[in-house]
Coordinates of C-alpha atoms in Angstrom, one line a residue:
X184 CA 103.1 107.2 87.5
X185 CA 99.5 105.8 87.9
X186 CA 99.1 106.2 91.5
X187 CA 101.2 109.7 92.0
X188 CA 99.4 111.5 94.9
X189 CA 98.0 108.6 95.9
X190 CA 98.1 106.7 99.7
X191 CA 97.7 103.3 100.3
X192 CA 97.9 100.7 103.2
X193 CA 98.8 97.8 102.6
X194 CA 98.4 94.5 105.6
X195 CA 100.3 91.4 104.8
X196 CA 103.2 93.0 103.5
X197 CA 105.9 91.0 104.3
X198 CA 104.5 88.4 102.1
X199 CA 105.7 87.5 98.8
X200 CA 102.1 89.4 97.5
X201 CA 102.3 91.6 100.3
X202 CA 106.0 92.9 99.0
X203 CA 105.0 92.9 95.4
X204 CA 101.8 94.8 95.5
X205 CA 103.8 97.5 97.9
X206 CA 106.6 97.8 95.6
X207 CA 104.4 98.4 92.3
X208 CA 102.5 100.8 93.9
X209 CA 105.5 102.9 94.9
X210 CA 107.0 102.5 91.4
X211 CA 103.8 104.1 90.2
X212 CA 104.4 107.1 92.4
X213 CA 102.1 105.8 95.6
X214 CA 103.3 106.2 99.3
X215 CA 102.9 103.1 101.0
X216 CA 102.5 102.3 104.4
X217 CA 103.0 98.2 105.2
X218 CA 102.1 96.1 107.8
X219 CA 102.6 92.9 108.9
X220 CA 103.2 91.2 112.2
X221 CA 107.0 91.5 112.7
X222 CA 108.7 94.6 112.4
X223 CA 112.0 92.8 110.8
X224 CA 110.6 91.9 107.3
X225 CA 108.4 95.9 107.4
X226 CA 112.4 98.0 107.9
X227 CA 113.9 95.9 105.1
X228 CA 111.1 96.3 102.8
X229 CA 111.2 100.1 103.4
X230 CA 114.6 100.5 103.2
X231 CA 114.5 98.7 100.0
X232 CA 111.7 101.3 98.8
X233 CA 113.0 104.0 100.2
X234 CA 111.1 107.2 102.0
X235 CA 107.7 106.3 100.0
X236 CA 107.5 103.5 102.1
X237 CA 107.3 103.2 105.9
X238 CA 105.6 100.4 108.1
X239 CA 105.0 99.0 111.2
X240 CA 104.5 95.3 112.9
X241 CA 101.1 94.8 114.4
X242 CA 98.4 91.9 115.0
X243 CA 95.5 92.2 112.7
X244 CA 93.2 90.3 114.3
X245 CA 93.3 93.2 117.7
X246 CA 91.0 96.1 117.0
X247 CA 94.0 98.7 119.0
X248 CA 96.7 97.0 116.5
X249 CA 95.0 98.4 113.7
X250 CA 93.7 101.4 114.6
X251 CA 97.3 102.4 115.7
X252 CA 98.3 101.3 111.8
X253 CA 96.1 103.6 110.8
X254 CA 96.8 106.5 112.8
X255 CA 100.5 106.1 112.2
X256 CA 99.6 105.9 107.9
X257 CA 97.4 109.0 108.5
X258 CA 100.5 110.6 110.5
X259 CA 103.1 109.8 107.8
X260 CA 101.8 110.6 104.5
X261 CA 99.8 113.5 104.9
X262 CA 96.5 112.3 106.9
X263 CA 94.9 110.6 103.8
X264 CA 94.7 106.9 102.6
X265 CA 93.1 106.7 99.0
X266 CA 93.5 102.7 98.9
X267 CA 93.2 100.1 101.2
X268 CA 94.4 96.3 99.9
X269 CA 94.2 93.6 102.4
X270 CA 96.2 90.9 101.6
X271 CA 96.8 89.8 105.6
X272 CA 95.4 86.0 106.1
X273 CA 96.7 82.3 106.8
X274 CA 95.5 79.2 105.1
X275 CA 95.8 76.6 108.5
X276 CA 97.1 73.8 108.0
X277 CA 94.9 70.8 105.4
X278 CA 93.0 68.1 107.6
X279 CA 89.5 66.4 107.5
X280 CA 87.0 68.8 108.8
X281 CA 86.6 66.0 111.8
X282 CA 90.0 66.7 112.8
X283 CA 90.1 70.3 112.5
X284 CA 90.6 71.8 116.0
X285 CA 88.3 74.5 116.9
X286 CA 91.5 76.9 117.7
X287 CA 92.1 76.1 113.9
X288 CA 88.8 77.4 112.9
X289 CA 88.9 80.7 115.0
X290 CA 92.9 81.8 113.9
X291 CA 91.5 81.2 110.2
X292 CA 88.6 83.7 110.6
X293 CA 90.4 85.7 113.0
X294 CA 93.3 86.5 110.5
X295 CA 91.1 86.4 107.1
X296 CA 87.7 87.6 107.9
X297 CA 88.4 89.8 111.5
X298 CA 91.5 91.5 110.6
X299 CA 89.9 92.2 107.1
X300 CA 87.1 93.8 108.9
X301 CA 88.9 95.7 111.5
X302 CA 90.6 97.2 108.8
X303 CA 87.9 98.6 106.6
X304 CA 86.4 99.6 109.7
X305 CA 89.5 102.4 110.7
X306 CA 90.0 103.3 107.2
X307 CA 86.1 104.0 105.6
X308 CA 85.7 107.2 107.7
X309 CA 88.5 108.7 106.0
X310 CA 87.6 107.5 102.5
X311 CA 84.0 108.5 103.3
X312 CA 85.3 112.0 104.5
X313 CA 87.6 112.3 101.3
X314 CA 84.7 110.9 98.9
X315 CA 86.7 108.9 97.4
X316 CA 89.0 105.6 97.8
X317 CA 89.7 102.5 96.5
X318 CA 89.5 98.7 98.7
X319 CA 91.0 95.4 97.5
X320 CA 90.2 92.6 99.3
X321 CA 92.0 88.9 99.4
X322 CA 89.7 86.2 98.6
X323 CA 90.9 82.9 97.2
X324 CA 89.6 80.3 94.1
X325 CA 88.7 78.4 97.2
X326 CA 86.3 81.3 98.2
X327 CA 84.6 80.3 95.1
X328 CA 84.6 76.5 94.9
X329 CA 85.7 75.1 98.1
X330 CA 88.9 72.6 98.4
X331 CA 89.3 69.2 100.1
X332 CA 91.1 69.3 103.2
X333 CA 91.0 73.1 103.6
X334 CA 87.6 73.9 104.8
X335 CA 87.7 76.6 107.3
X336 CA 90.0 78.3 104.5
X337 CA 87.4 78.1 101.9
X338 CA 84.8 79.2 104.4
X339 CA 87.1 82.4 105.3
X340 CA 87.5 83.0 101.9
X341 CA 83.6 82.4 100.8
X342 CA 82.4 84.9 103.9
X343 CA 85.1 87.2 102.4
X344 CA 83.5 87.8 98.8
X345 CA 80.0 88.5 100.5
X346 CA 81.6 90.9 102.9
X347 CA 83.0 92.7 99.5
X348 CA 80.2 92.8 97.8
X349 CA 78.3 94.5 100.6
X350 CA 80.6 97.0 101.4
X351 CA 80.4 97.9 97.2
X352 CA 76.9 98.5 97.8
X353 CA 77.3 100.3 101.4
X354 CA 79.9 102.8 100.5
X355 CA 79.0 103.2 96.4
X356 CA 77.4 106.5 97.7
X357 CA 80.5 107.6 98.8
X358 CA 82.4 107.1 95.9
X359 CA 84.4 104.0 97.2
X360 CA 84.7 101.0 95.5
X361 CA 85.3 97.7 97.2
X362 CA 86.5 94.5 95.5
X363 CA 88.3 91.5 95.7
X364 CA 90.5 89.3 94.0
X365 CA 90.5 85.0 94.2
X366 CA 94.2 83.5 93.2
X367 CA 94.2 80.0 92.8
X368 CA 97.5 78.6 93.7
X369 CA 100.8 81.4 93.4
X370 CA 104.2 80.0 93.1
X371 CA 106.7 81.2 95.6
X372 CA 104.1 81.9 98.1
X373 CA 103.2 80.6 102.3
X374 CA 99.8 79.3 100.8
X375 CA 101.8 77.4 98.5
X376 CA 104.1 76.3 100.6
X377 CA 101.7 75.2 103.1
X378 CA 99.4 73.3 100.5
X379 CA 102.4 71.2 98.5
X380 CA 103.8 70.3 102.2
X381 CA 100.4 68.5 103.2
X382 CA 100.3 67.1 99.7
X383 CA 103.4 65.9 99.6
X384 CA 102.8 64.2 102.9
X385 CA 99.6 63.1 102.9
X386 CA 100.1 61.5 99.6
X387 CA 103.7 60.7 99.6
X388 CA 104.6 62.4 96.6
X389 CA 107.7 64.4 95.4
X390 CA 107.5 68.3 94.8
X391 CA 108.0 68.0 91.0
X392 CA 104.6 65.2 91.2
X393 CA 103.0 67.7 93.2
X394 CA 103.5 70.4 91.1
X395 CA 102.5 68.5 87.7
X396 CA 99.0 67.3 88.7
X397 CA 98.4 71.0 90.1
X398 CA 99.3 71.9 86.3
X399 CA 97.1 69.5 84.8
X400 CA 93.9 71.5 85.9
X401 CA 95.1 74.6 85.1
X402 CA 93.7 75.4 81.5
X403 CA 96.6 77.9 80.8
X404 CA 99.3 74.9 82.5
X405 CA 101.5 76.8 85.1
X406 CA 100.7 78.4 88.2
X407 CA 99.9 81.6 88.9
X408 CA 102.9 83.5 89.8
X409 CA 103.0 87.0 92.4
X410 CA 103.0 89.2 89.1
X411 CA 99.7 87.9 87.7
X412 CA 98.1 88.9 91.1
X413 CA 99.7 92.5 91.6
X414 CA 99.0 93.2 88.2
X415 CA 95.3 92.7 88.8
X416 CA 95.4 93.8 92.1
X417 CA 97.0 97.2 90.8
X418 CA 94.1 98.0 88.1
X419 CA 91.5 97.6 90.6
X420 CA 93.0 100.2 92.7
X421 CA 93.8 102.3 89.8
X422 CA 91.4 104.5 88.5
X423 CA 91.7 102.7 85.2
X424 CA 88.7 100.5 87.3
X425 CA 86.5 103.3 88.2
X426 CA 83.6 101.7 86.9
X427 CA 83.9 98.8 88.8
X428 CA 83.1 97.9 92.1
X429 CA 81.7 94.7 94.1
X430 CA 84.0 91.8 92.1
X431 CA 85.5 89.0 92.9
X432 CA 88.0 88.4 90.2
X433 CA 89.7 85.1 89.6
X434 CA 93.3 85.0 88.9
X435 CA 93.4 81.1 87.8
X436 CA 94.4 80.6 84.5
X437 CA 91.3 79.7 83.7
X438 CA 91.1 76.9 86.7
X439 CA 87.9 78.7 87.9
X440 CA 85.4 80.3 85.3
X441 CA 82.5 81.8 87.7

């Protein structure tokens, strides 16, 4: 029961991540409150996980939105959140930068970088009153080496490792550590979803095509699936990580090595 006592918030969490990382956390004795933006996908999840986990819709990207998600976590469990993981964001849809429309651009950042922000933003004061607390962020393999055809994406993902490791420097006074994770591609996931749909159009390919020349650049030949990131995602809130702070940490099998 790694994480009994414990409070986290969790954005994104109707996701196939989103879901996973809520549901290990409550497992290991956390209290989780979830957000996401449709209220639906929040009531099944906690009536799946029972009283240890409550949630509510909102709109990352609109400064209220959250700060009512955070009232409402402080409210429910005790006024306390000891971890903070991110996972809200949207990968757009693939195209050549020249046809990328400028409302493209600003839902990307809005959703990855903004609502990653606004976040942190509500819930520091209380990890900086409490001395203590734990942030995950979401960044991407692409946030480390960009990818053709998704270039506001890799840009999100890129401006989100540098806004990591400042905060692990900002609030490393205060006892909380900040860090990230990259994924490269996740089976069973929107991102993944998204990606194979444009391949498989662009390039008129089948799924299982798709799917094999993905492999072939993955040193450890599968893709990642939603357990390798909650595992990871799950030690750096832990206090097993104590010592670290301001990471961005590939889960790739080995596709990216920096």
């Amino acid at each position: 029961m790694e994480f009994e006592g414990k409070v986290a918030l969790v954005t994104g969490a109707a996701g196939s991540i989103g879901r996973g990382i809520a549901a290990r956390l409550v497992q290991q004795g956390a209290d989780v409150f979830a957000t996401d933006l449709d209220q639906a996908p929040l009531d099944a999840l906690s009536a799946e996980l029972g009283d240890r986990c409550r949630g509510t819709a909102a709109d990352a990207t609109v400064h209220a939105d959250v700060r009512r998600v955070v009232q409402k976590a402080l409210e429910a469990f005790g006024g306390r959140i000891d971890l903070l993981v991110n996972v809200a964001g949207t990968v757009g849809q693939g195209a050549p930068v020249e046809e990328i429309a400028e409302q493209t651009w600003d839902q990307v950042f809005a959703v990855n970088c903004k609502g990653t922000f606004l976040f942190v933003k509500e819930v520091v004061p209380v990890m900086k009153h409490a001395r203590r607390g734990s942030i995950v962020n979401f960044s991407s393999k692409s946030g480390k080496t960009g990818s053709a055809l998704l270039s506001v994406y890799s840009a999100a993902k890129a401006a989100i490792i540098g806004f990591t490791q400042s905060l692990a420097f900002e609030l490393a006074p205060h006892q909380v550590r900040v860090n990230c994770v990259c994924p490269g591609i996740v089976e069973g996931t929107g991102v993944w979803e998204n990606v194979s749909a444009d391949y498989i159009k662009s390039m008129n390919l089948p799924m299982e095509e798709v799917v094999r020349k993905f492999t072939a650049k993955v040193p450890l030949g599968r893709l990642a699936r939603v357990e390798d990131v909650v595992h990871l995602v799950c030690y750096l809130a832990s206090d097993r990580a104590d010592y670290i702070t301001g990471q961005a940490i590939n889960v790739t099998g080995g596709r990216e090595m920096h």
